[in-house]
Tab-separated table of C-alpha atoms in Angstrom:
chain	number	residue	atom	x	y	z
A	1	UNK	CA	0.000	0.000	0.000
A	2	UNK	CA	1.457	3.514	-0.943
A	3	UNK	CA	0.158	5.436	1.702
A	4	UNK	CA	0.657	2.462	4.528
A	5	UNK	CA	3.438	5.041	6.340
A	6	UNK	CA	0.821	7.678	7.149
A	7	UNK	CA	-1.283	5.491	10.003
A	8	UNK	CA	1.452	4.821	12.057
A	9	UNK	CA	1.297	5.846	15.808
A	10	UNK	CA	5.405	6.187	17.060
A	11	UNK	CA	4.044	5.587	21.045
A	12	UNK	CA	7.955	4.802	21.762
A	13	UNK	CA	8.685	8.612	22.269
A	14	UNK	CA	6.358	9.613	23.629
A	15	UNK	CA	5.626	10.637	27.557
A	16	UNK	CA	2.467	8.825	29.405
A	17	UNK	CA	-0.748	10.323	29.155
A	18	UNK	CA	-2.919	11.692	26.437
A	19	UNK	CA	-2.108	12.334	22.602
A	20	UNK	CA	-4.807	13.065	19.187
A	21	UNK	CA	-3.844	12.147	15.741
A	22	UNK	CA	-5.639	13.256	12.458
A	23	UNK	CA	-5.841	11.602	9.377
A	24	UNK	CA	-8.596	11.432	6.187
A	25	UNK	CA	-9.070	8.778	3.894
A	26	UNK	CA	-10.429	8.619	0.296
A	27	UNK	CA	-11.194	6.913	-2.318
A	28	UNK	CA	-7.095	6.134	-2.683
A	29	UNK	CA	-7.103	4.456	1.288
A	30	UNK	CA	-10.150	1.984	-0.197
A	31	UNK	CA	-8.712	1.166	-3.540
A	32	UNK	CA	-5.383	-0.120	-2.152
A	33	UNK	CA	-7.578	-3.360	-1.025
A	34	UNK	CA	-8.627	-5.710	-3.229
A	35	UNK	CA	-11.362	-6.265	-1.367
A	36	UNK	CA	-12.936	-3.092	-0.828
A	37	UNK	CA	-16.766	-2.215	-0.917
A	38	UNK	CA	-16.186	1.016	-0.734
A	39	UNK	CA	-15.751	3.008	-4.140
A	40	UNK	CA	-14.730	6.293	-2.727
A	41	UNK	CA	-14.754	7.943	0.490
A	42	UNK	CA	-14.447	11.041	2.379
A	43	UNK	CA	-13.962	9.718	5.532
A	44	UNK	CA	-11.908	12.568	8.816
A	45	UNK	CA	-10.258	9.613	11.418
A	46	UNK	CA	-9.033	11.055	14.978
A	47	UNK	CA	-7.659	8.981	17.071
A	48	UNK	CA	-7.478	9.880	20.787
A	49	UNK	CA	-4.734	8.059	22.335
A	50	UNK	CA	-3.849	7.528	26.067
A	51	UNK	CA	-0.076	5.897	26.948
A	52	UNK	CA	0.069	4.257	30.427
A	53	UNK	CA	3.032	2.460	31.066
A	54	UNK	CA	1.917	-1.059	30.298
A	55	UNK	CA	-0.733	-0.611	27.396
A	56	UNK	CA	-2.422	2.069	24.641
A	57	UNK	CA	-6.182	3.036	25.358
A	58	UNK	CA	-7.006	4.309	21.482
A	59	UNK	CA	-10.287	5.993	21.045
A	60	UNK	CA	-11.075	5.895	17.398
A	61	UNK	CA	-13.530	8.330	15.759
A	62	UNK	CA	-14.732	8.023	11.970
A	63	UNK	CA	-16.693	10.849	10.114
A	64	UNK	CA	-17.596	11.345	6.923
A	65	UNK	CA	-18.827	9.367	3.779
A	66	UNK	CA	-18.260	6.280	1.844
A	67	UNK	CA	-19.565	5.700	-1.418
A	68	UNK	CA	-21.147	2.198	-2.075
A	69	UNK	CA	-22.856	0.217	-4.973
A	70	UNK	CA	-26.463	-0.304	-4.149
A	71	UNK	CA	-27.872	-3.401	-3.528
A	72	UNK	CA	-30.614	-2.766	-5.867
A	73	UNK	CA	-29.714	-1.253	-8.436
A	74	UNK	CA	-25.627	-0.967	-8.942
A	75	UNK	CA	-25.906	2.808	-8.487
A	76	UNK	CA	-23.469	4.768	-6.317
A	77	UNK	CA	-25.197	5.201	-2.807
A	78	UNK	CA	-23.693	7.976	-0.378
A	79	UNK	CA	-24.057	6.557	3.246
A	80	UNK	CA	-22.899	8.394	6.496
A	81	UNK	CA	-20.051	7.383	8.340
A	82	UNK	CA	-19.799	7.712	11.969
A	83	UNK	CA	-18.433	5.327	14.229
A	84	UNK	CA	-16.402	5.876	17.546
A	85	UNK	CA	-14.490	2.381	18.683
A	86	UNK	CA	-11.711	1.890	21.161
A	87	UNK	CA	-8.734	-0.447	20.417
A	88	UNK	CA	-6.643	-1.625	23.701
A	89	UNK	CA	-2.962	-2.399	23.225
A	90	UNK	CA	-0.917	-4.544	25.744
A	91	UNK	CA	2.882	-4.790	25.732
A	92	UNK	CA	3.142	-7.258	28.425
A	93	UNK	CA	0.490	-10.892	27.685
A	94	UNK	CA	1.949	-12.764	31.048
A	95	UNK	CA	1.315	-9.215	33.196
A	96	UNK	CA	-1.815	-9.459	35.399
A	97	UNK	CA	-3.148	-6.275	34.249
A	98	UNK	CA	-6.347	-6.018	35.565
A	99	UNK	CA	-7.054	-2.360	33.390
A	100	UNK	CA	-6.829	-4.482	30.054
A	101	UNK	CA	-7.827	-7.682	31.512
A	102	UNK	CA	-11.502	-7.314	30.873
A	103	UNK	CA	-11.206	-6.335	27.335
A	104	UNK	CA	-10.312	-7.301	23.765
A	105	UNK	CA	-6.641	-6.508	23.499
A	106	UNK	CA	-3.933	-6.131	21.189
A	107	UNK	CA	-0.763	-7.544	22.427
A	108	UNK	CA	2.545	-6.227	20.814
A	109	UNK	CA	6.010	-6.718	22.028
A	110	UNK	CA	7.962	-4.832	23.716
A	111	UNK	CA	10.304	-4.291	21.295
A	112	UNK	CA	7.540	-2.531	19.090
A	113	UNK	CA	7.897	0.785	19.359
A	114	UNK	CA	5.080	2.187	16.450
A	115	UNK	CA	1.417	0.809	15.859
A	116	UNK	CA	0.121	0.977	12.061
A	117	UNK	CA	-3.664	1.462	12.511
A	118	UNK	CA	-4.494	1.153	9.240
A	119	UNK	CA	-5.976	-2.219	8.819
A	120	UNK	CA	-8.432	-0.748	11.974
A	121	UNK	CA	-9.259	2.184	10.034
A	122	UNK	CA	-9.983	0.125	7.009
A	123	UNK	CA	-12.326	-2.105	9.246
A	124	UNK	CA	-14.338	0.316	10.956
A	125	UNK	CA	-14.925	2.020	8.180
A	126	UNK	CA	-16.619	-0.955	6.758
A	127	UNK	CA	-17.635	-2.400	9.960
A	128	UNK	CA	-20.063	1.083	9.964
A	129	UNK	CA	-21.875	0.505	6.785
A	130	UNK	CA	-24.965	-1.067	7.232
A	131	UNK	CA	-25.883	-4.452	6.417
A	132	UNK	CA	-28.862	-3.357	3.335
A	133	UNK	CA	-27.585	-0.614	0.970
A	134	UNK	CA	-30.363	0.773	-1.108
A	135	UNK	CA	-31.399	4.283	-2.095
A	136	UNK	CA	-33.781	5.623	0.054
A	137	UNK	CA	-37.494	6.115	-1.116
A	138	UNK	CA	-38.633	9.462	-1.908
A	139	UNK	CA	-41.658	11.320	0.474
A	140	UNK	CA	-44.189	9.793	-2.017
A	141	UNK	CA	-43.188	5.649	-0.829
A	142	UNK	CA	-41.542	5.058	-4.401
A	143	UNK	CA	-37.365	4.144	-4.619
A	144	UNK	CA	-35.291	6.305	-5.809
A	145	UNK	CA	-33.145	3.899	-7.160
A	146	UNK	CA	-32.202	3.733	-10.982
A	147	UNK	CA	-35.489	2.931	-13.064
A	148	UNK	CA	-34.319	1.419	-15.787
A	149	UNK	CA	-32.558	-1.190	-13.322
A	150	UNK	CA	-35.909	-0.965	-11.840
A	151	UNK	CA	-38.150	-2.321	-14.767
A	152	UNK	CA	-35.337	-5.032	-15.734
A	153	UNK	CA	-35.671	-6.187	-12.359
A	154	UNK	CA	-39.827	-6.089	-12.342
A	155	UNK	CA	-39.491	-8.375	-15.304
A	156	UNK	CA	-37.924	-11.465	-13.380
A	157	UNK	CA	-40.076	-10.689	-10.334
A	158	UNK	CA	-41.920	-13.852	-9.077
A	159	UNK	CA	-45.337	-13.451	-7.418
């Protein structure tokens, strides 16, 4: 991925307690995956990070827009991003940490000294969309989706 170096946290450095960290993603972020549903994006990611000494608490924050393919009808669909996540990230799996020890957790060594968050970004981002993607129907009842698609559709339509 071209852009991999921009989503990395370097924790090493820096001093316990709290620290933000601003990124967006587009359509460019999405199309490095293969696997991508999302066509383009305009998505603001800030990342509210608090360093204890044994583990990361990241607060994760996604806002924006991802453009989709509609169930329906192929079309391009807008939908709304917003998600807010947190991420835990342990550096010591024998410690009895009882902060961490309640939640899903991350374990890196201690010999990391950087976190690349962008396979989490890639996954929330997703992880927000919702399961049914189709246009919404206008104030009348009626979709709003393509009509052509529409009729071709009506014509294999078993009742």
């Amino acid at each position: 991925m071209d852009n991999q170096d921009l989503y990395i946290i370097p924790f090493k450095g820096l001093a316990v307690g709290r620290h933000s960290f601003e990124w967006n993603v587009d359509k460019s972020f999405f199309a490095a995956y293969e696997s991508s549903e999302i066509d383009d994006a305009n998505i603001h990611v800030h990342v509210n990070m608090i360093k204890h000494v044994h583990f990361l608490e990241l607060d994760f924050v996604l806002d924006g827009w991802a453009e989709v393919k509609c169930d329906r009808c192929l079309d391009p669909l807008k939908i709304e991003i917003n998600i807010q996540t947190d991420l835990y990230v342990a550096f010591d799996k024998e410690g009895n940490n009882e902060e961490v020890e309640e939640r899903d957790v991350v374990f890196l060594s201690h010999d990391e000294d950087q976190l690349d968050v962008t396979q989490y970004i890639y996954e929330y981002a997703h992880l927000s969309l919702p399961v049914r993607r189709v246009h919404p129907d206008d104030k009348n009842g009626r979709s709003t989706c393509n009509e052509e698609m529409i009729k071709r559709l009506s014509q294999y339509l078993v009742e």
